[in-house]
XYZ file of C-alpha atoms in Angstrom:
525
model
C 0.105 0.132 -0.133
C 1.491 3.341 -0.959
C 1.827 6.082 1.544
C -0.798 7.986 -0.036
C -3.133 5.590 0.566
C -2.171 5.582 4.081
C -3.102 8.923 4.611
C -6.132 8.849 6.834
C -8.952 11.802 6.906
C -10.744 12.820 9.872
C -14.591 11.999 9.460
C -16.837 14.805 9.672
C -18.202 13.628 13.208
C -14.390 13.949 14.510
C -13.745 17.487 13.038
C -17.345 18.322 14.455
C -15.964 17.093 18.517
C -12.825 18.915 17.340
C -14.927 21.805 16.920
C -17.352 21.578 20.063
C -13.801 21.099 22.617
C -12.661 24.430 19.857
C -15.958 26.255 20.801
C -15.838 25.393 24.789
C -12.556 26.835 25.139
C -13.332 29.816 23.483
C -16.307 30.355 25.850
C -14.166 29.570 28.646
C -11.418 32.599 27.624
C -8.356 32.499 28.372
C -8.072 30.746 31.968
C -9.691 30.945 35.623
C -7.005 33.156 36.827
C -7.885 36.218 34.652
C -11.951 35.374 35.318
C -10.968 35.739 38.388
C -9.579 38.956 38.345
C -12.204 40.538 36.910
C -14.433 39.391 39.226
C -12.019 40.327 42.274
C -12.333 44.178 40.425
C -15.919 44.192 40.809
C -16.358 43.439 36.893
C -18.343 40.839 35.283
C -16.902 39.019 32.136
C -17.778 40.087 28.505
C -19.667 36.947 28.282
C -22.062 37.676 31.584
C -22.351 41.080 30.573
C -24.287 40.014 27.102
C -26.223 37.142 28.794
C -27.554 39.690 31.158
C -28.485 41.974 27.921
C -29.989 39.498 25.691
C -32.867 37.154 26.381
C -31.565 34.171 27.531
C -30.680 31.728 25.132
C -30.643 34.001 22.320
C -26.908 35.317 21.479
C -25.329 34.341 18.371
C -21.765 35.197 18.219
C -20.144 36.115 14.957
C -16.168 35.159 14.133
C -15.723 33.859 17.783
C -12.502 32.037 16.432
C -11.048 35.363 14.402
C -7.370 35.469 15.703
C -4.979 38.552 14.822
C -1.886 38.027 12.783
C 0.310 40.494 13.915
C 3.671 40.214 14.723
C 6.422 41.179 16.596
C 6.751 42.222 20.476
C 5.662 38.360 21.355
C 2.466 38.801 19.475
C 3.456 36.157 17.144
C 3.330 34.103 20.169
C 0.257 35.140 21.568
C -3.064 34.388 19.271
C -5.865 34.342 21.560
C -9.495 33.352 19.960
C -11.892 36.238 19.509
C -8.774 38.628 19.865
C -10.399 40.574 22.715
C -13.821 41.285 21.670
C -17.340 39.344 21.542
C -19.740 40.270 18.628
C -22.734 38.862 17.782
C -26.699 39.611 17.582
C -29.677 38.455 19.950
C -33.074 39.353 21.381
C -34.102 42.188 23.827
C -37.789 41.923 24.741
C -38.082 39.766 21.708
C -36.631 42.773 19.192
C -33.370 42.151 17.509
C -30.609 43.750 18.622
C -26.414 43.489 17.906
C -23.776 43.927 20.585
C -20.191 44.030 20.915
C -18.105 43.532 24.226
C -14.613 44.155 25.237
C -12.968 41.149 26.840
C -10.568 42.609 29.409
C -9.320 38.965 30.116
C -7.212 39.351 26.089
C -5.029 41.848 26.138
C -6.393 43.686 28.604
C -9.422 44.324 25.862
C -6.926 46.832 23.833
C -8.202 47.329 20.241
C -5.980 45.766 17.541
C -6.698 45.251 13.600
C -8.921 42.339 14.168
C -10.131 43.208 16.871
C -11.649 46.597 15.165
C -12.592 44.632 11.999
C -14.562 42.306 13.838
C -16.456 45.361 15.375
C -16.576 47.245 12.056
C -18.357 44.044 10.683
C -21.057 43.939 13.275
C -21.600 47.977 13.060
C -22.323 47.196 9.461
C -24.533 44.642 9.832
C -26.672 46.721 12.814
C -26.904 49.384 10.091
C -28.042 47.327 6.914
C -30.434 45.308 9.056
C -32.081 48.159 10.856
C -31.540 47.077 14.592
C -29.984 49.082 17.870
C -26.138 48.513 18.581
C -24.806 48.175 22.298
C -21.296 48.908 23.000
C -19.969 47.045 25.913
C -17.011 48.932 26.710
C -14.080 47.611 29.253
C -10.637 48.316 26.921
C -7.516 49.415 27.815
C -7.356 51.828 24.232
C -5.156 51.115 21.254
C -3.184 47.824 20.932
C 0.048 49.689 21.367
C 2.495 46.674 19.451
C 0.282 46.989 16.523
C 0.974 50.512 16.182
C -1.114 52.939 12.953
C -3.141 49.781 12.217
C -5.060 49.988 15.922
C -5.624 53.725 15.573
C -6.974 53.236 11.593
C -9.734 50.861 13.599
C -10.705 53.420 15.714
C -11.164 55.725 12.845
C -13.235 53.112 11.184
C -15.552 52.876 14.508
C -16.384 56.603 14.451
C -17.007 56.815 10.789
C -19.395 54.155 11.390
C -21.285 55.636 14.335
C -21.574 59.005 12.653
C -23.317 57.168 9.559
C -25.448 55.030 12.080
C -26.472 58.585 13.860
C -30.299 58.879 13.460
C -30.291 55.754 11.638
C -30.514 53.395 14.537
C -29.770 54.033 18.194
C -26.634 53.549 19.669
C -25.901 52.896 23.274
C -22.680 52.817 24.749
C -22.014 51.034 28.644
C -18.324 52.096 29.830
C -17.622 49.068 32.086
C -14.076 49.607 32.533
C -11.466 51.864 31.059
C -12.212 53.832 28.302
C -9.241 56.350 27.346
C -7.661 58.475 24.436
C -9.537 57.967 21.381
C -11.624 55.066 22.926
C -13.523 57.604 24.235
C -14.947 59.186 21.439
C -16.884 56.461 20.479
C -19.474 56.779 23.372
C -18.988 60.419 22.842
C -20.688 59.625 19.482
C -23.315 57.115 20.508
C -26.987 58.311 21.449
C -27.031 57.175 25.381
C -23.539 56.327 27.718
C -24.062 54.448 30.901
C -21.613 54.125 33.399
C -20.745 52.329 36.448
C -19.464 53.763 39.617
C -15.881 52.807 40.934
C -15.125 50.186 37.975
C -15.873 52.831 34.680
C -13.617 55.667 33.589
C -13.555 58.056 30.594
C -10.906 60.198 29.652
C -8.784 61.932 26.771
C -5.390 62.229 29.143
C -5.404 60.133 32.257
C -4.414 61.441 36.012
C -0.754 60.616 35.282
C -0.814 63.117 32.413
C -2.921 65.644 34.104
C -0.711 65.899 36.967
C 2.785 65.885 34.652
C 1.417 68.963 32.300
C -0.912 70.999 34.897
C 0.281 69.837 38.591
C -3.407 68.928 39.420
C -3.557 65.734 41.256
C -6.570 63.946 40.539
C -7.795 60.531 41.034
C -9.023 58.394 37.974
C -12.481 58.212 39.587
C -12.358 61.922 40.164
C -11.235 63.159 36.469
C -13.698 60.586 34.755
C -15.514 58.625 36.851
C -19.132 57.617 36.410
C -20.589 60.455 38.877
C -17.881 63.091 37.236
C -19.618 62.506 33.713
C -23.213 62.227 35.098
C -23.242 65.297 37.349
C -20.404 67.506 35.639
C -19.623 66.920 32.325
C -22.992 65.612 30.834
C -20.513 62.614 29.013
C -22.537 60.132 30.886
C -26.253 60.133 30.485
C -26.752 57.514 33.405
C -24.340 56.265 36.670
C -25.197 53.000 38.073
C -23.901 51.127 41.231
C -23.513 47.987 39.633
C -23.201 45.941 36.209
C -26.667 44.627 36.593
C -28.896 47.507 37.395
C -26.997 49.198 34.311
C -28.175 46.168 32.010
C -31.215 46.435 33.262
C -31.501 49.434 32.388
C -30.135 49.312 28.878
C -32.838 46.483 28.365
C -35.755 48.957 29.571
C -34.348 51.960 27.348
C -34.490 49.806 24.032
C -38.012 48.811 24.668
C -39.037 52.612 24.553
C -37.161 52.860 21.103
C -37.812 51.797 17.398
C -35.153 49.810 16.007
C -34.385 52.040 13.550
C -35.519 55.467 12.019
C -37.609 53.938 9.404
C -40.203 52.402 12.148
C -42.169 54.065 14.735
C -41.533 53.447 18.301
C -43.049 49.825 19.970
C -46.297 50.529 21.024
C -47.218 49.268 24.815
C -50.513 47.588 26.089
C -51.799 49.620 29.114
C -54.485 48.925 31.496
C -54.024 52.758 32.450
C -57.220 54.568 31.441
C -56.503 57.028 28.606
C -59.403 58.877 29.801
C -58.375 58.829 33.639
C -58.496 62.150 35.394
C -55.720 63.761 37.158
C -57.447 65.517 39.908
C -54.344 65.830 41.989
C -52.646 68.026 39.593
C -54.435 71.333 40.770
C -53.096 70.758 44.403
C -49.436 69.964 42.866
C -48.604 72.934 41.521
C -48.745 75.989 43.799
C -49.935 79.439 41.934
C -47.661 81.492 43.167
C -45.099 81.678 40.282
C -42.087 81.944 42.057
C -43.084 78.838 44.781
C -41.095 75.206 43.732
C -42.172 72.190 43.191
C -41.176 68.946 41.671
C -41.933 68.618 37.477
C -41.401 64.722 38.069
C -44.257 64.348 40.565
C -46.329 66.035 37.683
C -44.983 63.380 34.899
C -45.601 60.498 37.082
C -49.637 61.746 37.652
C -49.877 62.021 33.730
C -47.955 58.967 32.254
C -48.738 55.570 32.041
C -48.958 54.046 35.407
C -46.538 56.726 36.790
C -43.314 54.969 34.863
C -40.680 57.423 33.035
C -37.212 56.794 32.127
C -35.224 60.357 32.930
C -32.504 61.225 30.922
C -29.508 63.265 32.243
C -30.694 62.827 35.562
C -28.037 64.194 37.384
C -26.941 66.962 34.911
C -28.218 70.551 34.015
C -31.283 69.526 36.404
C -33.559 73.135 36.012
C -34.484 71.028 32.877
C -36.171 67.385 32.668
C -35.846 65.324 29.819
C -37.228 61.659 29.889
C -38.982 58.968 28.074
C -42.514 57.206 29.068
C -45.450 56.190 27.334
C -48.961 57.839 26.968
C -51.775 55.831 25.722
C -49.235 53.032 25.126
C -47.085 55.399 23.134
C -43.654 56.594 23.427
C -43.057 60.236 23.966
C -40.205 62.115 24.795
C -41.156 64.693 27.576
C -38.985 68.036 27.860
C -40.205 69.870 30.991
C -38.651 72.885 33.386
C -37.902 72.224 36.650
C -38.892 75.011 39.210
C -37.465 72.870 42.096
C -34.061 73.531 40.529
C -33.178 77.261 39.702
C -36.386 78.110 39.443
C -36.731 76.105 35.935
C -34.313 78.818 34.115
C -33.148 77.685 31.088
C -29.226 77.904 31.098
C -26.368 76.843 29.036
C -26.329 73.271 30.178
C -29.765 72.933 30.228
C -29.981 74.304 26.559
C -27.627 71.695 25.187
C -29.253 69.001 27.313
C -32.628 69.587 26.212
C -31.990 70.201 22.589
C -29.660 66.979 22.359
C -32.953 65.133 23.240
C -35.297 66.874 21.270
C -32.967 65.817 18.272
C -32.475 62.351 19.428
C -36.614 62.160 19.544
C -37.109 64.130 16.275
C -34.495 61.548 15.003
C -36.668 58.422 15.838
C -40.090 59.532 15.095
C -40.849 59.566 19.214
C -43.501 62.540 19.829
C -42.747 65.603 21.973
C -44.343 67.229 24.690
C -43.021 70.049 26.215
C -44.499 71.075 30.172
C -43.690 75.014 30.591
C -43.118 76.961 33.575
C -39.994 79.193 32.622
C -39.009 82.235 34.122
C -36.508 83.265 31.265
C -32.987 82.633 30.434
C -30.439 82.504 33.331
C -28.707 86.048 33.446
C -24.959 86.967 34.059
C -21.810 87.837 32.817
C -20.788 83.905 32.843
C -23.787 82.890 31.453
C -23.266 85.764 28.385
C -19.525 85.250 28.115
C -19.920 81.230 28.006
C -22.235 81.640 24.941
C -25.610 80.972 26.045
C -27.380 82.877 22.713
C -25.325 80.474 21.076
C -26.323 77.770 23.228
C -29.980 78.900 23.822
C -30.109 78.641 19.732
C -29.217 74.805 19.566
C -32.437 74.539 21.568
C -34.393 76.857 19.036
C -32.796 75.016 16.016
C -33.877 71.782 17.126
C -37.649 72.119 18.241
C -37.809 74.259 14.713
C -36.248 71.421 12.560
C -38.315 68.830 14.349
C -40.721 66.971 12.136
C -42.670 64.778 15.197
C -45.557 65.339 16.688
C -45.076 68.250 19.156
C -47.668 69.213 21.917
C -46.558 72.091 24.568
C -48.154 72.509 27.731
C -48.136 75.746 29.368
C -48.483 75.082 33.284
C -47.637 78.529 35.162
C -45.142 81.067 34.231
C -43.839 81.229 30.547
C -41.524 84.261 30.227
C -39.842 85.889 27.337
C -37.140 84.391 24.649
C -37.361 81.198 27.300
C -41.398 80.992 26.314
C -40.636 80.937 22.457
C -38.056 78.430 22.754
C -39.730 75.795 24.885
C -41.758 74.823 21.597
C -44.270 77.330 21.462
C -46.747 78.073 18.994
C -44.771 80.308 16.764
C -41.981 78.079 16.307
C -43.830 74.711 15.023
C -45.634 73.207 17.968
C -48.717 71.155 16.641
C -50.952 71.862 19.782
C -50.517 74.500 22.468
C -52.449 74.021 25.603
C -52.734 75.797 28.879
C -53.296 75.353 32.443
C -55.838 78.706 34.197
C -52.504 79.397 35.856
C -50.821 80.362 33.020
C -48.717 83.739 32.453
C -47.365 84.027 29.522
C -45.339 87.542 28.734
C -42.422 89.366 27.984
C -41.312 89.052 31.610
C -42.857 88.939 34.949
C -45.047 91.868 36.199
C -42.959 93.317 38.660
C -40.189 93.699 36.137
C -42.603 94.915 33.418
C -44.041 97.684 35.986
C -40.810 98.911 36.975
C -39.594 99.548 33.212
C -43.045 100.845 32.128
C -43.754 102.834 34.871
C -40.344 103.767 36.502
C -40.978 107.142 35.840
C -44.411 107.286 37.525
C -43.534 105.244 40.408
C -40.301 107.595 41.199
C -42.448 110.561 41.062
C -45.063 109.671 43.573
C -45.563 110.311 46.793
C -46.100 106.370 47.578
C -43.666 104.507 45.410
C -44.374 101.311 46.419
C -48.248 101.457 46.835
C -47.965 102.831 42.910
C -45.703 100.072 42.144
C -48.211 97.484 43.035
C -51.027 99.158 41.896
C -49.042 99.215 38.469
C -48.025 95.472 38.837
C -52.021 94.647 39.353
C -53.045 96.246 36.446
C -50.423 94.690 34.007
C -51.206 91.452 35.103
C -54.540 91.967 35.231
C -54.239 93.405 31.083
C -52.042 91.102 29.948
C -51.221 88.741 31.912
C -54.709 86.772 32.235
C -54.919 83.385 31.490
C -56.857 83.656 28.252
C -55.080 86.429 26.978
C -52.871 84.138 24.564
C -55.478 82.019 23.757
C -57.819 85.161 22.591
C -54.728 85.824 20.201
C -54.678 82.064 18.982
C -51.459 81.092 20.794
C -52.655 79.322 22.967
C -55.134 76.566 21.394
C -57.529 75.626 24.331
C -57.053 76.411 28.407
C -57.838 73.193 29.859
C -58.830 71.903 33.437
C -55.663 70.380 34.792
C -57.602 67.282 35.340
C -58.147 66.791 31.569
C -54.492 66.552 30.964
C -53.455 63.117 30.206
C -56.554 62.501 28.313
C -56.064 65.712 26.406
C -52.584 64.934 25.681
C -53.481 61.432 24.288
C -56.223 62.563 22.154
C -53.791 65.290 20.593
C -51.220 62.306 19.767
C -53.485 59.965 18.019
C -55.011 63.141 16.110
C -51.009 63.795 14.842
C -49.764 60.260 14.563
C -49.866 60.543 10.633
C -48.378 63.713 10.443
C -45.951 64.383 8.029
C -43.758 67.573 7.286
C -42.137 68.099 3.603
C -38.671 69.887 4.191
C -37.186 71.958 1.739
C -34.212 70.137 -0.297
C -30.491 70.459 1.115
C -27.503 68.622 2.377
C -28.062 69.980 6.118
C -28.412 72.495 7.948
C -25.887 74.561 9.895
C -26.533 73.749 13.574
C -25.044 76.675 15.963
C -22.562 73.886 17.660
């Protein structure tokens, strides 16, 4: 018998058994020691995170056997499967979503050429199939041993982030280090989740900051969850543990459409559309300068009192939240009288503008609850560009083509009234409570300006001042002044707020607004 005839080919069953062993090794990861080290930091492994994100048993991995082909610096002797990132798709509440998860146990989750190409392929699949993309970030940045090819990999990710912006929802969950260029991908996505104590984002780390500026700062203070959720506004959400973060990612996805060609998923609700909200009349004080928490009002109106607040820790003088009304997803923008009297400033304008743009991109109707005394005065605000930043919110509303309903609860003064989706900038339905006061400014300020000479010349200036305040309020600030001039469609009983909003949303469901042909507008960045 010839040598060639003696060669034995493994059967398909034997090859399949080899594949099963290999897959088990891939799923198990590099070593138990590496897994224990990850757990010791209070962090889950990449696969454990994916199990929490997706419905049980629905995750399908792609390119799990991928390995890098780099050489030099010892890389040729270290070629683990997955190359430090797990990619695939699964179901979230029965709907398809894509996700990639950096595996810190492999090269510290650092991005190399093969690693980046896996993410590129997944992002392309998410875009072309029209499904949300979730990135679970826990990586040490670019793989230094691969040099510029690693940096080019980030460029491919950023390009796809921008290309998919407004096409599919993109969510970043930072669960470990995310430094240098790696931080820009989360910044380009729609929502950023962070975990206290284990996740940090910064362009330059504490050592570089101290070397350049002399400032001694910890990683947590510089780029931790609370720093970004409360100070910089980079993160939308901060959590104490990964499980809670991933649970809320799932909930957020349940409120969003899969892509910009679909409407948000409608949910069945047992909360009657016609439910009266009698408590509202007592919840909002009649005195325009008395504080209250707008979130209590929102909870009273929306389905089952449930809403999902965005950027809850940043720019708290405005509330942006997702909820359902009559089973339909809506975005709610509301002034918050319990913080800075609900005044608009630079940060509040940016926060609300970004939220309005997101809702418009994904066909989520907008409900605006107005109780605003104006824009925050001050040298810092003016020099910081409050005009430019306020224009962002104005631009976002004027550019939005989704159904838009505004409700004036109490005061609505000056330019802030216009900016908060007034009828004059395109609100489809403008409603008001009997407590509304719409004016250029408050009666006190108006009287001081208009009648300053008459007040100063009188024998009793304070008495005359009070009389003129009352006169101005009676003539120009009574609750029906705007309705008489067609700037408000109706003045409603507060108890009817829920039913009137749901009726208006149903009427506007088929809204379509043609736009002039243009490449894009020039947002006042």
